[in-house]
Amino acid sequence: MTYRFPLWRDKLLLVTLLAVFTTGSTYIRVLLRSLLEGPGFLWSYYAGVKSSDTPAIVSGHGMFGHTDTLLFGAFVVLWLIWAASRRPDRFVITALAGWTTLQLGSAIWLASQLGDDLRVSKETIGLVNVSFAWIVMPPLVLAWLLTAALWVRTMMRRADPGPDARWIMPNTACLIAAVIGCGAAAIALNMGEQHGAGDLAGIVLMYLSLTALLLALAPWERKSA
């Protein structure tokens, strides 16, 4: 028995989902690290502007702190990718476009209010005190443009039920791979000090696991002989 991945046939949808995952994976990654590393893992996000014109921050250590931000962001991103890959109807694609519009709009507003004071650090991959506009904005703009194009195409086409969405053997195999990879990531992330080689290996394993998870959630088809 052989199988095929039907999303390959719709390149615009596939690339759009990859872009949305790239911009939204921060919530999933930080949530997983909080669960796997515990209170020793520190995280923070920009959330707005205070009356003193300084950044408002949501932060935490492990699952303690403003974890509602992580839970909400991770749930929305995973649900959108799951729903759009299995049944990309007008409702789901509109929700996808709405999410990327909200993300980009919030980023533009923050950048306009705080300017060059808006800085980002990703120490594990060697980026420290980098301009928000250079590292965060381009992926958000790309994701918004792709979802806008996908939305226009979806509105102009007749309703499409989407690919076969049954759960079959490749879904199970990818899910098992995701669980194994997540376990390996947990071991790596808890080796050595934060932002060290163990963290870098753990993040790589985590993204491989997340890729396997997305493949598990996506539709697969049995290929006719």
Coordinates of C-alpha atoms in Angstrom, one line a residue:
M1 CA 0.0 0.0 0.0
T2 CA 1.3 3.4 -1.0
Y3 CA 0.2 6.9 0.1
R4 CA 0.3 10.5 -1.1
F5 CA 0.2 13.9 0.5
P6 CA -2.6 15.8 -1.2
L7 CA -1.5 19.3 -0.1
W8 CA 1.3 19.0 -2.6
R9 CA -1.3 19.6 -5.3
D10 CA -2.3 23.0 -3.8
K11 CA 1.0 24.9 -3.6
L12 CA -0.6 28.2 -2.5
L13 CA -2.3 26.6 0.4
L14 CA 0.7 24.6 1.5
V15 CA 3.1 27.6 1.4
T16 CA 0.5 29.7 3.2
L17 CA 0.2 27.2 6.0
L18 CA 4.0 27.0 6.3
A19 CA 4.2 30.8 6.6
V20 CA 1.5 30.9 9.2
F21 CA 3.3 28.1 11.2
T22 CA 6.6 30.1 10.9
T23 CA 5.0 33.2 12.4
G24 CA 2.9 31.4 15.0
S25 CA 5.2 28.7 16.1
T26 CA 6.7 30.9 18.8
Y27 CA 3.7 30.3 21.0
I28 CA 3.9 26.5 20.5
R29 CA 7.6 26.4 21.0
V30 CA 7.6 28.5 24.2
L31 CA 4.6 26.5 25.5
L32 CA 6.4 23.2 24.9
R33 CA 9.6 24.5 26.5
S34 CA 7.6 25.7 29.5
L35 CA 6.1 22.3 29.9
L36 CA 9.4 20.4 29.2
E37 CA 11.8 22.6 31.2
G38 CA 9.6 23.8 34.0
P39 CA 10.1 27.0 36.0
G40 CA 13.8 27.3 35.0
F41 CA 12.7 28.5 31.5
L42 CA 12.1 32.2 31.3
W43 CA 10.0 33.8 28.5
S44 CA 8.4 37.2 27.6
Y45 CA 6.5 38.9 24.8
Y46 CA 5.6 42.5 24.0
A47 CA 1.9 43.1 24.8
G48 CA 1.4 46.8 24.2
V49 CA 2.4 50.3 25.4
K50 CA 2.2 51.7 28.9
S51 CA 1.0 55.3 29.6
S52 CA 4.7 56.1 30.1
D53 CA 5.4 55.2 26.5
T54 CA 7.4 52.1 27.6
P55 CA 6.7 48.5 26.4
A56 CA 4.1 46.5 28.3
I57 CA 5.4 42.9 28.7
V58 CA 3.7 39.6 29.4
S59 CA 6.1 37.0 30.8
G60 CA 6.6 33.9 32.9
H61 CA 8.8 31.1 34.1
G62 CA 7.7 27.8 32.9
M63 CA 3.9 27.5 33.2
F64 CA 3.8 30.2 35.9
G65 CA 3.0 33.8 34.7
H66 CA 0.9 35.0 31.8
T67 CA 0.5 31.5 30.4
D68 CA -3.0 32.3 28.9
T69 CA -1.1 34.1 26.1
L70 CA 0.8 30.9 25.2
L71 CA -2.2 28.7 25.5
F72 CA -4.4 30.9 23.3
G73 CA -1.7 31.5 20.7
A74 CA -0.7 27.8 20.4
F75 CA -4.4 26.7 20.2
V76 CA -5.3 29.2 17.5
V77 CA -2.3 28.4 15.3
L78 CA -2.7 24.6 15.6
W79 CA -6.4 24.8 15.0
L80 CA -6.1 27.1 11.9
I81 CA -3.4 24.9 10.3
W82 CA -5.4 21.7 11.1
A83 CA -8.7 23.1 9.8
A84 CA -7.2 24.7 6.7
S85 CA -5.2 21.6 5.7
R86 CA -8.2 19.2 6.1
R87 CA -11.1 21.4 4.9
P88 CA -10.1 24.8 3.5
D89 CA -13.5 26.3 3.1
R90 CA -14.5 30.0 3.1
F91 CA -15.0 30.1 6.9
V92 CA -11.6 28.6 7.7
I93 CA -9.7 30.7 5.2
T94 CA -11.4 33.8 6.4
A95 CA -10.4 32.9 10.0
L96 CA -6.8 32.3 8.7
A97 CA -6.7 35.7 7.0
G98 CA -8.2 37.4 10.1
W99 CA -5.5 35.9 12.3
T100 CA -2.6 37.1 10.1
T101 CA -4.2 40.5 9.8
L102 CA -4.5 40.8 13.6
Q103 CA -0.8 39.7 14.0
L104 CA 0.5 42.1 11.4
G105 CA -1.7 45.0 12.6
S106 CA -0.5 44.5 16.2
A107 CA 3.1 44.4 15.1
I108 CA 2.7 47.6 13.0
W109 CA 1.0 49.4 15.9
L110 CA 3.8 48.4 18.4
A111 CA 6.5 49.4 15.9
S112 CA 4.9 52.8 15.3
Q113 CA 4.5 53.5 19.0
L114 CA 7.9 52.3 20.2
G115 CA 10.2 52.6 17.1
D116 CA 13.7 51.4 17.6
D117 CA 13.1 50.8 21.3
L118 CA 11.4 47.6 20.2
R119 CA 14.2 45.0 20.3
V120 CA 14.2 41.2 20.2
S121 CA 16.6 38.6 21.5
K122 CA 16.8 35.0 20.6
E123 CA 20.0 34.0 22.5
T124 CA 19.8 30.3 21.7
I125 CA 20.4 31.0 18.0
G126 CA 22.8 33.8 18.6
L127 CA 20.6 36.8 18.1
V128 CA 20.8 39.5 20.8
N129 CA 19.1 42.9 20.9
V130 CA 18.0 42.8 17.2
S131 CA 15.5 45.3 15.8
F132 CA 11.9 44.1 16.0
A133 CA 11.2 45.5 12.5
W134 CA 14.0 43.4 10.9
I135 CA 13.4 40.0 12.5
V136 CA 9.6 39.9 13.2
M137 CA 7.9 42.1 10.6
P138 CA 9.1 40.4 7.3
P139 CA 7.6 37.0 8.1
L140 CA 4.4 38.6 9.3
V141 CA 4.1 40.6 6.0
L142 CA 4.8 37.5 3.9
A143 CA 2.2 35.4 5.9
W144 CA -0.4 38.2 5.4
L145 CA 0.2 38.5 1.7
L146 CA -0.1 34.8 1.2
T147 CA -3.3 34.5 3.3
A148 CA -4.8 37.5 1.4
A149 CA -4.1 35.8 -1.9
L150 CA -5.5 32.5 -0.6
W151 CA -8.6 34.3 0.6
V152 CA -9.2 36.1 -2.7
R153 CA -8.8 32.7 -4.6
T154 CA -11.2 31.0 -2.1
M155 CA -13.9 33.6 -2.5
M156 CA -13.7 33.5 -6.3
R157 CA -13.9 29.7 -6.5
R158 CA -16.9 27.4 -6.0
A159 CA -17.0 25.7 -2.6
D160 CA -14.5 22.8 -2.4
P161 CA -15.0 20.1 0.2
G162 CA -11.2 19.7 0.5
P163 CA -9.1 16.6 0.4
D164 CA -9.9 13.3 1.9
A165 CA -9.6 13.8 5.7
R166 CA -9.7 10.2 7.0
W167 CA -7.1 9.2 9.7
I168 CA -5.0 6.5 8.1
M169 CA -1.6 4.8 8.7
P170 CA 0.7 7.8 7.7
N171 CA -1.2 10.0 10.2
T172 CA -0.5 7.5 13.0
A173 CA 3.2 7.1 11.9
C174 CA 3.8 10.9 11.9
L175 CA 2.1 11.2 15.3
I176 CA 4.4 8.5 16.8
A177 CA 7.4 10.3 15.3
A178 CA 6.2 13.6 16.8
V179 CA 5.9 12.0 20.3
I180 CA 9.4 10.4 20.1
G181 CA 11.0 13.6 18.8
C182 CA 9.3 15.6 21.6
G183 CA 10.8 13.2 24.2
A184 CA 14.3 13.6 22.6
A185 CA 13.8 17.4 22.7
A186 CA 12.9 17.2 26.4
I187 CA 16.2 15.4 27.2
A188 CA 18.3 17.8 25.1
L189 CA 16.6 20.9 26.5
N190 CA 17.4 19.8 30.1
M191 CA 21.0 19.2 29.4
G192 CA 23.5 22.0 30.2
E193 CA 22.7 25.6 30.8
Q194 CA 20.0 27.7 29.1
H195 CA 20.9 29.0 25.6
G196 CA 23.7 26.4 25.3
A197 CA 24.3 23.6 22.8
G198 CA 21.6 21.4 24.5
D199 CA 19.0 24.1 24.0
L200 CA 19.9 24.5 20.3
A201 CA 19.7 20.7 19.7
G202 CA 16.4 20.7 21.7
I203 CA 14.9 23.4 19.5
V204 CA 15.9 21.6 16.3
L205 CA 14.3 18.4 17.6
M206 CA 11.3 20.3 18.7
Y207 CA 10.7 21.8 15.3
L208 CA 11.2 18.4 13.7
S209 CA 8.6 17.0 16.1
L210 CA 6.2 19.9 15.3
T211 CA 6.7 19.2 11.6
A212 CA 5.8 15.6 12.2
L213 CA 2.7 16.7 14.2
L214 CA 1.5 18.9 11.4
L215 CA 2.0 16.0 9.0
A216 CA -0.1 13.9 11.3
L217 CA -2.9 16.4 11.4
A218 CA -2.9 16.9 7.7
P219 CA -4.9 14.6 5.3
W220 CA -3.3 11.7 3.5
E221 CA -4.6 9.6 0.7
R222 CA -4.2 5.9 -0.3
K223 CA -2.7 5.8 -3.7
S224 CA -4.4 3.5 -6.2
A225 CA -2.2 0.8 -7.7

